[in-house]
Amino acid sequence: MKLLHCPSISTCKPKLHSQNYPFSRRNRVDFVSIGRKSRISVAVVNAAADSGRGAKAETAATAVVVEEKPMVERRRFEVLPGKPLPFGATATDGGVNFAVFSSNATSTTLCLITLSDLPQKRVTVQISLDPLANKTGDVWHVFLKGDFENMLYGYKFDGKFSPEEGHFFDSSQIVLDPYAKATVSRGEYGVLGPEDDCWPPMAGMVPSAADQFDWEGDLPLKFPQRDLVIYEMHVRGYTNHESSGTKFPGTYRGVVEKLDHLKELGVNCIELMPCHEFNELEYYSYNSVLGDYKLNFWGYSTVNFFSPMGRYSSAGLSNCGLGAINEFKYLVKEAHKRGIEVIMDVVFNHTAEGNENGPIVSFRGIDNSVFYMLAPKGEFYNYSGCGNTFNCNHPIVRQFIVDCLRYWVTEMHVDGFRFDLASILARSSSLWDAVNVYGNSTDVDVITTGTPLTSPPLIDMISNDPILRGVKLIAEAWDCGGLYQVGTFPHWGIWSEWNGKYRDIVRQFIKGTDGFSGALAECLCGSPNLYQEGGRKPSNSINFVCAHDGFTLADLVTYNDKHNLANGEDNKDGENHNNSWNCGEEGEFASISVKKLRKRQMRNFFLCLMVSQGVPMIYMGDEYGHTKGGNNNTYCHDNYINYFRWDKKDESSSDFFRFCCLVTKFRHECESLGLDGFPTAERLQWHGHAPGTPDWSETSRFVAFTLVDKVKGELYVAFNASHLPVTITLPDRPGYRWQPLVDTGKPAPYDFLTDDLPGRETAAKQYSHFLDANQYPMLSYSSIILLLSTDNDA
């Protein structure tokens, strides 16, 4: 994710545009009070804008009065008290029930807005809720009957505006319901709102009981996690380059058009980078380096957690956001048809509202002190590095998160979640005290805000939820406050982790750093040093070498240093410690020998990923060698830097894709490369330059092992990360003979000897005299896989 600022309490003041707040221009119509147990037909009439309370909100947003325009239409609604549950807008045959939580608001108004009124920041109908008839506990609710065609909704909340006490109530602001199932704002990605507004008005879709989607009998695939090959994908970046040739580039439908590529690669699970509604214009500013505009391309800044990103949909604003919902469902359905699961990258650690200087969009205007982790004087704790921290273990917030996850599983059919900066989910809330923890005020140590919890209530709820415990749950087990939990994340036996230690160790070993041979062996076994003691399995380790954040695989072997000038931040952003190696020359323009070495190293990394126990994850574009020019923090680029280059993938010189497909296929064929438990000596043996004598010394750069496989017989896998070639002696298997399958030291297509490869026999015979002597020569920086076959000459 893009990290903006990392102190525990945010003090940064992000640059904001003069008109970047939703509904910053006030517009009011008559409030209609609802009497207790009343049934009232409500007619909406024009009224001049009242004086409002906007003046007190100047530190967070500037309210601007605009002239009233004549009402285009008049609508009538029958109003009933409604019910407090479920939260959100719920359609029935008779109408729509609206329910929203706010414990500190003194009054609440439901605002109905037509699709045509939204760009003008004009409210079509607003209904004031009676605290007696329309409030149960801390839930405000109302039931409406009437014509909701092309109708959206939001709320106004009144109460204290006192940032030092944690309150940001402002009745001039219309805020988005956190439970809205679709968010409507702009229809086209990257296009400014009216008057170049970066935060144009947004509202939720009013659902209809008639809304239906034909799932065609779709059911969860429920693949065992050990069998997964995950592909981290950006929906827009996957098909938005002109070379994709898709009819709907940059959309959910565009992804469907290119799902067959993933089948060819051997992928059976896609992990979608954030697809919850976010504002890509959040960082909008001119980038003089590239001559374009910076956008929030990655999307790690959620506006609404229930809504699919509307501008990833070819449907645009059709049906008030229903088109986006159905298009996301279509992607999931079509992926399942091809045997591909769908995991969502979710960002419950913070929201797009930022720190105290950010916009009032939703949670802040509803009940800021509940939804965000606050310091005693109202400052925002910033464990996310993005201005605020979601108050995940507050009872209301954790229920919200569970409700949201359930929705995506039951209604959208997703197969699991990857939780961004998941360690924040394990921190205590800002309302945590002895009574909250123990049920009474006994003499115990007070748990302060943000303290890591051994049994976080939110993780407990998710882990034991009857719906959620059956899906894939993956934690990015660290945050920006220094809490690093790889191997120790609270897991209840079912959570997996992005194994950042695997990434770092494999990078170090493959590039030839001393002292990592033993650590690599742990990685190859599924990191039992991290997961075995806690009762987990190899499949709880999500192994990766590259991800969206950091160098691509091609850049990992091309650059020693980051080259982030294109971000417009003087190369000060992004990670400085990449564990990369340029193979002798910096940049893409290099000698032939350096380029050959880089190709070997890319193959070495990919082979290591696929022969390791655990679940491999591939980053989009790495399968053909996508380069970002050495930029390791491309959060802001909606251009070729982040786009999948289909023309590059299809080039005849792109032989790396063939290699990746074959190695992935080989992994699927091997019973031993996705074990349910950690390998034991009965199945796995370690070797060095000679069989049975592994070298775990600090200077060792060679690791080899044999693995008994019920399908392939036995595999011999070796990595030589030295700058020197070596001739190894192979384990003696009387009556059998080792045959070469993979050798990254050989040029394509002989790096992987398939049965139908022209000249295969000739290539195999080149090393027959070595194999006759039970030996094999390995080039520097190379890796091999040999298979055991019957020796007909024995």
mmCIF file of N, CA and C in Angstrom, residues 23 25-27 66-69 72 113-123 194-195 200-201:
data_model
loop_
_atom_site.group_PDB
_atom_site.id
_atom_site.type_symbol
_atom_site.label_atom_id
_atom_site.label_comp_id
_atom_site.label_asym_id
_atom_site.label_seq_id
_atom_site.Cartn_x
_atom_site.Cartn_y
_atom_site.Cartn_z
ATOM 1 N N PHE A 23 -20.577 17.790 -1.033
ATOM 2 C CA PHE A 23 -21.687 18.645 -0.630
ATOM 3 C C PHE A 23 -21.207 19.875 0.137
ATOM 4 N N ARG A 25 -21.296 22.773 -0.912
ATOM 5 C CA ARG A 25 -22.240 23.858 -1.140
ATOM 6 C C ARG A 25 -23.577 23.465 -0.537
ATOM 7 N N ARG A 26 -24.034 24.261 0.402
ATOM 8 C CA ARG A 26 -25.212 23.861 1.153
ATOM 9 C C ARG A 26 -26.486 24.105 0.375
ATOM 10 N N ASN A 27 -27.455 23.248 0.627
ATOM 11 C CA ASN A 27 -28.759 23.371 -0.013
ATOM 12 C C ASN A 27 -29.771 22.709 0.902
ATOM 13 N N VAL A 66 -25.178 28.178 -2.215
ATOM 14 C CA VAL A 66 -25.499 28.369 -3.628
ATOM 15 C C VAL A 66 -26.965 28.740 -3.753
ATOM 16 N N GLU A 67 -27.314 29.329 -4.879
ATOM 17 C CA GLU A 67 -28.701 29.707 -5.115
ATOM 18 C C GLU A 67 -29.552 28.469 -5.325
ATOM 19 N N GLU A 68 -30.771 28.533 -4.826
ATOM 20 C CA GLU A 68 -31.707 27.446 -5.036
ATOM 21 C C GLU A 68 -32.204 27.444 -6.487
ATOM 22 N N LYS A 69 -32.358 26.246 -7.029
ATOM 23 C CA LYS A 69 -32.952 26.109 -8.354
ATOM 24 C C LYS A 69 -34.359 25.553 -8.207
ATOM 25 N N VAL A 72 -37.362 20.275 -10.115
ATOM 26 C CA VAL A 72 -37.706 19.711 -11.414
ATOM 27 C C VAL A 72 -38.903 18.789 -11.291
ATOM 28 N N ILE A 113 -31.829 11.925 -3.065
ATOM 29 C CA ILE A 113 -31.259 12.746 -4.132
ATOM 30 C C ILE A 113 -31.424 12.009 -5.454
ATOM 31 N N THR A 114 -31.989 12.658 -6.419
ATOM 32 C CA THR A 114 -32.103 12.019 -7.737
ATOM 33 C C THR A 114 -30.751 12.038 -8.426
ATOM 34 N N LEU A 115 -30.604 11.138 -9.386
ATOM 35 C CA LEU A 115 -29.355 11.054 -10.126
ATOM 36 C C LEU A 115 -29.045 12.363 -10.831
ATOM 37 N N SER A 116 -30.079 13.068 -11.271
ATOM 38 C CA SER A 116 -29.864 14.342 -11.955
ATOM 39 C C SER A 116 -29.530 15.469 -10.988
ATOM 40 N N ASP A 117 -30.014 15.379 -9.748
ATOM 41 C CA ASP A 117 -29.724 16.417 -8.766
ATOM 42 C C ASP A 117 -28.324 16.283 -8.157
ATOM 43 N N LEU A 118 -27.763 15.073 -8.195
ATOM 44 C CA LEU A 118 -26.495 14.818 -7.518
ATOM 45 C C LEU A 118 -25.371 15.737 -7.991
ATOM 46 N N PRO A 119 -25.127 15.885 -9.298
ATOM 47 C CA PRO A 119 -24.005 16.748 -9.721
ATOM 48 C C PRO A 119 -24.180 18.203 -9.296
ATOM 49 N N GLN A 120 -25.430 18.643 -9.138
ATOM 50 C CA GLN A 120 -25.700 20.020 -8.716
ATOM 51 C C GLN A 120 -25.654 20.180 -7.198
ATOM 52 N N LYS A 121 -25.332 19.092 -6.497
ATOM 53 C CA LYS A 121 -25.257 19.119 -5.035
ATOM 54 C C LYS A 121 -26.579 19.587 -4.437
ATOM 55 N N ARG A 122 -27.649 19.090 -5.031
ATOM 56 C CA ARG A 122 -28.984 19.505 -4.623
ATOM 57 C C ARG A 122 -29.724 18.313 -4.029
ATOM 58 N N VAL A 123 -30.351 18.529 -2.879
ATOM 59 C CA VAL A 123 -31.142 17.493 -2.220
ATOM 60 C C VAL A 123 -32.556 17.535 -2.773
ATOM 61 N N PRO A 194 -17.861 18.364 -11.547
ATOM 62 C CA PRO A 194 -18.222 19.720 -11.989
ATOM 63 C C PRO A 194 -17.310 20.761 -11.360
ATOM 64 N N GLU A 195 -16.938 21.748 -12.145
ATOM 65 C CA GLU A 195 -16.049 22.820 -11.696
ATOM 66 C C GLU A 195 -14.719 22.267 -11.177
ATOM 67 N N PRO A 200 -16.267 15.408 -5.725
ATOM 68 C CA PRO A 200 -17.657 15.735 -6.060
ATOM 69 C C PRO A 200 -18.609 14.971 -5.160
ATOM 70 N N PRO A 201 -19.871 15.378 -5.104
ATOM 71 C CA PRO A 201 -20.826 14.733 -4.195
ATOM 72 C C PRO A 201 -20.992 13.261 -4.513
#
